[in-house]
Every structure is written in structure tokens, then in C-alpha cells.
Amino acid sequence: MNAGDTDDRTTWTTPAPALAAVAAGGVALGIAALFAADAPSMVLVGVAALGLLGLAALGLRQRPRVTILPGAEPRLVVRGLTGPVTYTRPQILRARITHYRRLGRKTPMLELDVERADSDDDRLLIFGRWDLGASPEELFDAMLRHNLVHRS
């Protein structure tokens, strides 16, 4: 992908090959659990297999993770476990890139403070490279281009 392709991008999701690798790891651990020598190791490896398969299923359920619907009134669609939720510009209270330490290095994360239309609750949404399949800065820049957030 060249730099010009990222300017028109409106959808971000966990890459399918990454989800396939996680699912394959879950299947491999499931098979290993069947051949475990004793019951405790069978349970532990089986739980690990279920965890990986659950992570893959969750990743597939949430595809595409984030979508920008451009137009006169742009909207941000975030797909979660219960389905997609749409946020308009007034509902996005704050967006910022923060850096967290992960395994000895700083990893960028996009934090969105949003207000749901169906309740008075504010929510904090955090997206990393795994969720988006790209750098969180790329989504933040696209949100700026589509006037969903303003630079503070």
C-alpha cells in the first residue's frame, strides 16, 4: 500500500491472516490437549485452545472494526460484540493518541471518549494496531480529514 492509498481509506479491521493464525493456533492447541498425558495439562491446554478460538471468533464478529461514513454529516461506526454503534461528531467528545509501554517499548493507542445516543453514559473506546490492522495514527488522521474530531 502506498501513501496515497491511506488518504481514501474509510475502514479498519484486524487482518484476516492474523485471525486465521490465531484460529490455527487454537486448533493446534485443541489437538495437543487431546494427546496430553495427564488431566491437569489437558485442562490447561484445552483452556488455552478455547481462549485462542474465542479470540479469533471475536475478531471475526467485529469485522470491520471501525468505519468512517463520509458525507455532509460524517459518522463513525464502531463494531463491537453486540453489533455496530454509530457516533456523530457531537457524540465524539475527545480523541487522542496515547502511548502505552508494552514489552519495553511504547505502543500508540487511539482513545475515544464518546457519548451514546441511547443513554447518558460516556464510554472510553481504545484501539490499537491489532484492532485496526494499521497504526492508530492513521485512523486519527482520517477522522481529522472527515471532520469527526478537531486537533486539540
PDB file of C-alpha atoms in Angstrom:
ATOM      1  CA  MET A   1       0.000   0.000   0.000  1.00  0.00           C
ATOM      2  CA  ASN A   2       1.441   3.350  -0.932  1.00  0.00           C
ATOM      3  CA  ALA A   3       0.951   6.629   0.893  1.00  0.00           C
ATOM      4  CA  GLY A   4      -1.801   7.781  -1.477  1.00  0.00           C
ATOM      5  CA  ASP A   5      -3.988   4.774  -0.650  1.00  0.00           C
ATOM      6  CA  THR A   6      -4.257   5.671   3.038  1.00  0.00           C
ATOM      7  CA  ASP A   7      -5.832   9.078   2.270  1.00  0.00           C
ATOM      8  CA  ASP A   8      -9.031   7.455   0.949  1.00  0.00           C
ATOM      9  CA  ARG A   9      -9.270   4.637   3.487  1.00  0.00           C
ATOM     10  CA  THR A  10     -12.517   4.539   5.490  1.00  0.00           C
ATOM     11  CA  THR A  11     -12.472   1.023   7.032  1.00  0.00           C
ATOM     12  CA  TRP A  12     -10.125  -0.533   9.597  1.00  0.00           C
ATOM     13  CA  THR A  13     -10.172  -4.107  10.843  1.00  0.00           C
ATOM     14  CA  THR A  14      -7.992  -6.868  12.245  1.00  0.00           C
ATOM     15  CA  PRO A  15      -6.198  -8.522   9.301  1.00  0.00           C
ATOM     16  CA  ALA A  16      -7.750 -11.823   8.209  1.00  0.00           C
ATOM     17  CA  PRO A  17      -4.363 -13.634   8.116  1.00  0.00           C
ATOM     18  CA  ALA A  18      -3.781 -12.703  11.762  1.00  0.00           C
ATOM     19  CA  LEU A  19      -7.187 -14.093  12.747  1.00  0.00           C
ATOM     20  CA  ALA A  20      -6.501 -17.244  10.723  1.00  0.00           C
ATOM     21  CA  ALA A  21      -3.176 -17.711  12.512  1.00  0.00           C
ATOM     22  CA  VAL A  22      -4.862 -17.323  15.912  1.00  0.00           C
ATOM     23  CA  ALA A  23      -7.563 -19.814  14.930  1.00  0.00           C
ATOM     24  CA  ALA A  24      -4.930 -22.286  13.652  1.00  0.00           C
ATOM     25  CA  GLY A  25      -3.083 -21.944  16.957  1.00  0.00           C
ATOM     26  CA  GLY A  26      -6.324 -22.681  18.807  1.00  0.00           C
ATOM     27  CA  VAL A  27      -6.938 -25.797  16.718  1.00  0.00           C
ATOM     28  CA  ALA A  28      -3.341 -26.952  17.246  1.00  0.00           C
ATOM     29  CA  LEU A  29      -3.673 -26.493  20.998  1.00  0.00           C
ATOM     30  CA  GLY A  30      -7.011 -28.334  20.950  1.00  0.00           C
ATOM     31  CA  ILE A  31      -5.363 -31.301  19.249  1.00  0.00           C
ATOM     32  CA  ALA A  32      -2.468 -31.131  21.704  1.00  0.00           C
ATOM     33  CA  ALA A  33      -4.969 -31.181  24.592  1.00  0.00           C
ATOM     34  CA  LEU A  34      -6.388 -34.456  23.301  1.00  0.00           C
ATOM     35  CA  PHE A  35      -2.952 -36.066  23.470  1.00  0.00           C
ATOM     36  CA  ALA A  36      -1.971 -34.613  26.860  1.00  0.00           C
ATOM     37  CA  ALA A  37      -0.517 -37.143  29.291  1.00  0.00           C
ATOM     38  CA  ASP A  38      -2.472 -36.137  32.385  1.00  0.00           C
ATOM     39  CA  ALA A  39      -5.757 -34.429  33.238  1.00  0.00           C
ATOM     40  CA  PRO A  40      -4.371 -31.104  34.567  1.00  0.00           C
ATOM     41  CA  SER A  41      -2.303 -30.490  31.431  1.00  0.00           C
ATOM     42  CA  MET A  42      -5.268 -31.464  29.269  1.00  0.00           C
ATOM     43  CA  VAL A  43      -7.419 -28.880  31.042  1.00  0.00           C
ATOM     44  CA  LEU A  44      -4.799 -26.116  30.867  1.00  0.00           C
ATOM     45  CA  VAL A  45      -4.013 -26.658  27.192  1.00  0.00           C
ATOM     46  CA  GLY A  46      -7.733 -27.014  26.436  1.00  0.00           C
ATOM     47  CA  VAL A  47      -8.489 -23.701  28.137  1.00  0.00           C
ATOM     48  CA  ALA A  48      -5.703 -22.048  26.139  1.00  0.00           C
ATOM     49  CA  ALA A  49      -7.175 -23.527  22.934  1.00  0.00           C
ATOM     50  CA  LEU A  50     -10.636 -22.213  23.794  1.00  0.00           C
ATOM     51  CA  GLY A  51      -9.156 -18.794  24.552  1.00  0.00           C
ATOM     52  CA  LEU A  52      -7.456 -18.578  21.155  1.00  0.00           C
ATOM     53  CA  LEU A  53     -10.537 -19.831  19.320  1.00  0.00           C
ATOM     54  CA  GLY A  54     -12.663 -17.318  21.234  1.00  0.00           C
ATOM     55  CA  LEU A  55     -10.274 -14.503  20.310  1.00  0.00           C
ATOM     56  CA  ALA A  56     -10.483 -15.489  16.637  1.00  0.00           C
ATOM     57  CA  ALA A  57     -14.291 -15.667  16.776  1.00  0.00           C
ATOM     58  CA  LEU A  58     -14.462 -12.266  18.458  1.00  0.00           C
ATOM     59  CA  GLY A  59     -12.180 -10.784  15.798  1.00  0.00           C
ATOM     60  CA  LEU A  60     -14.378 -12.204  13.035  1.00  0.00           C
ATOM     61  CA  ARG A  61     -17.567 -10.965  14.731  1.00  0.00           C
ATOM     62  CA  GLN A  62     -16.211  -7.418  14.945  1.00  0.00           C
ATOM     63  CA  ARG A  63     -15.220  -7.088  11.265  1.00  0.00           C
ATOM     64  CA  PRO A  64     -14.932  -4.307  10.129  1.00  0.00           C
ATOM     65  CA  ARG A  65     -13.912  -2.832  13.494  1.00  0.00           C
ATOM     66  CA  VAL A  66     -14.147   0.876  12.600  1.00  0.00           C
ATOM     67  CA  THR A  67     -15.735   2.548   9.575  1.00  0.00           C
ATOM     68  CA  ILE A  68     -15.996   6.218   8.676  1.00  0.00           C
ATOM     69  CA  LEU A  69     -19.116   7.108   6.723  1.00  0.00           C
ATOM     70  CA  PRO A  70     -18.161  10.317   4.890  1.00  0.00           C
ATOM     71  CA  GLY A  71     -20.588  12.981   3.764  1.00  0.00           C
ATOM     72  CA  ALA A  72     -22.128  16.247   4.898  1.00  0.00           C
ATOM     73  CA  GLU A  73     -22.720  14.715   8.339  1.00  0.00           C
ATOM     74  CA  PRO A  74     -19.876  12.177   8.716  1.00  0.00           C
ATOM     75  CA  ARG A  75     -20.325   9.327  11.158  1.00  0.00           C
ATOM     76  CA  LEU A  76     -18.035   6.854  12.872  1.00  0.00           C
ATOM     77  CA  VAL A  77     -19.289   3.253  13.061  1.00  0.00           C
ATOM     78  CA  VAL A  78     -17.640   1.061  15.705  1.00  0.00           C
ATOM     79  CA  ARG A  79     -18.492  -2.615  15.562  1.00  0.00           C
ATOM     80  CA  GLY A  80     -18.396  -4.466  18.855  1.00  0.00           C
ATOM     81  CA  LEU A  81     -19.561  -7.778  20.235  1.00  0.00           C
ATOM     82  CA  THR A  82     -23.221  -6.698  20.237  1.00  0.00           C
ATOM     83  CA  GLY A  83     -23.102  -5.120  16.774  1.00  0.00           C
ATOM     84  CA  PRO A  84     -22.351  -1.747  15.223  1.00  0.00           C
ATOM     85  CA  VAL A  85     -22.784   1.548  17.066  1.00  0.00           C
ATOM     86  CA  THR A  86     -22.794   4.835  15.141  1.00  0.00           C
ATOM     87  CA  TYR A  87     -21.349   8.059  16.545  1.00  0.00           C
ATOM     88  CA  THR A  88     -21.818  11.536  15.080  1.00  0.00           C
ATOM     89  CA  ARG A  89     -19.393  14.442  15.501  1.00  0.00           C
ATOM     90  CA  PRO A  90     -21.159  15.847  18.618  1.00  0.00           C
ATOM     91  CA  GLN A  91     -21.070  12.405  20.260  1.00  0.00           C
ATOM     92  CA  ILE A  92     -17.269  12.142  19.939  1.00  0.00           C
ATOM     93  CA  LEU A  93     -16.240  14.149  22.977  1.00  0.00           C
ATOM     94  CA  ARG A  94     -12.477  13.671  22.707  1.00  0.00           C
ATOM     95  CA  ALA A  95      -9.976  11.775  20.593  1.00  0.00           C
ATOM     96  CA  ARG A  96      -6.288  11.467  21.308  1.00  0.00           C
ATOM     97  CA  ILE A  97      -3.277   9.292  20.647  1.00  0.00           C
ATOM     98  CA  THR A  98      -1.620   7.979  23.794  1.00  0.00           C
ATOM     99  CA  HIS A  99       1.414   5.756  24.166  1.00  0.00           C
ATOM    100  CA  TYR A 100       1.496   2.778  26.498  1.00  0.00           C
ATOM    101  CA  ARG A 101       4.531   0.717  27.398  1.00  0.00           C
ATOM    102  CA  ARG A 102       4.266  -2.812  26.012  1.00  0.00           C
ATOM    103  CA  LEU A 103       7.170  -5.234  26.312  1.00  0.00           C
ATOM    104  CA  GLY A 104       9.685  -2.454  26.813  1.00  0.00           C
ATOM    105  CA  ARG A 105       8.568  -0.159  24.005  1.00  0.00           C
ATOM    106  CA  LYS A 106       5.906   2.491  23.578  1.00  0.00           C
ATOM    107  CA  THR A 107       2.853   1.452  21.596  1.00  0.00           C
ATOM    108  CA  PRO A 108       0.383   4.047  20.243  1.00  0.00           C
ATOM    109  CA  MET A 109      -3.294   3.674  21.091  1.00  0.00           C
ATOM    110  CA  LEU A 110      -6.257   5.763  19.957  1.00  0.00           C
ATOM    111  CA  GLU A 111      -8.536   6.773  22.833  1.00  0.00           C
ATOM    112  CA  LEU A 112     -12.042   7.990  22.029  1.00  0.00           C
ATOM    113  CA  ASP A 113     -14.385   9.426  24.639  1.00  0.00           C
ATOM    114  CA  VAL A 114     -17.864   9.003  23.182  1.00  0.00           C
ATOM    115  CA  GLU A 115     -21.417   9.602  24.295  1.00  0.00           C
ATOM    116  CA  ARG A 116     -24.061   7.059  23.358  1.00  0.00           C
ATOM    117  CA  ALA A 117     -27.288   8.366  21.864  1.00  0.00           C
ATOM    118  CA  ASP A 118     -29.451   5.839  23.742  1.00  0.00           C
ATOM    119  CA  SER A 119     -28.083   6.692  27.215  1.00  0.00           C
ATOM    120  CA  ASP A 120     -26.390   9.431  29.215  1.00  0.00           C
ATOM    121  CA  ASP A 121     -23.276   7.308  29.701  1.00  0.00           C
ATOM    122  CA  ASP A 122     -19.883   8.259  28.327  1.00  0.00           C
ATOM    123  CA  ARG A 123     -17.659   5.450  27.089  1.00  0.00           C
ATOM    124  CA  LEU A 124     -13.953   5.161  26.550  1.00  0.00           C
ATOM    125  CA  LEU A 125     -13.006   3.247  23.395  1.00  0.00           C
ATOM    126  CA  ILE A 126      -9.366   2.244  22.943  1.00  0.00           C
ATOM    127  CA  PHE A 127      -7.997   0.982  19.636  1.00  0.00           C
ATOM    128  CA  GLY A 128      -4.565  -0.428  18.934  1.00  0.00           C
ATOM    129  CA  ARG A 129      -2.827  -1.899  15.925  1.00  0.00           C
ATOM    130  CA  TRP A 130      -4.483  -5.311  16.482  1.00  0.00           C
ATOM    131  CA  ASP A 131      -7.985  -3.782  16.307  1.00  0.00           C
ATOM    132  CA  LEU A 132      -7.308  -1.593  13.299  1.00  0.00           C
ATOM    133  CA  GLY A 133      -4.794  -3.546  11.244  1.00  0.00           C
ATOM    134  CA  ALA A 134      -2.895  -0.256  10.918  1.00  0.00           C
ATOM    135  CA  SER A 135      -1.357   2.402  13.078  1.00  0.00           C
ATOM    136  CA  PRO A 136      -3.902   4.195  15.297  1.00  0.00           C
ATOM    137  CA  GLU A 137      -2.478   7.488  13.998  1.00  0.00           C
ATOM    138  CA  GLU A 138      -3.854   6.579  10.562  1.00  0.00           C
ATOM    139  CA  LEU A 139      -7.429   6.383  11.883  1.00  0.00           C
ATOM    140  CA  PHE A 140      -6.960   9.591  13.867  1.00  0.00           C
ATOM    141  CA  ASP A 141      -5.741  11.413  10.732  1.00  0.00           C
ATOM    142  CA  ALA A 142      -8.734  10.105   8.761  1.00  0.00           C
ATOM    143  CA  MET A 143     -11.075  11.326  11.497  1.00  0.00           C
ATOM    144  CA  LEU A 144      -9.454  14.757  11.233  1.00  0.00           C
ATOM    145  CA  ARG A 145      -9.843  14.770   7.427  1.00  0.00           C
ATOM    146  CA  HIS A 146     -13.525  13.863   7.706  1.00  0.00           C
ATOM    147  CA  ASN A 147     -14.125  16.482  10.404  1.00  0.00           C
ATOM    148  CA  LEU A 148     -15.128  13.961  13.070  1.00  0.00           C
ATOM    149  CA  VAL A 149     -12.647  15.384  15.579  1.00  0.00           C
ATOM    150  CA  HIS A 150     -10.588  18.523  15.900  1.00  0.00           C
ATOM    151  CA  ARG A 151      -6.937  18.718  16.825  1.00  0.00           C
ATOM    152  CA  SER A 152      -6.579  19.879  20.431  1.00  0.00           C
TER     153      SER A 152
END
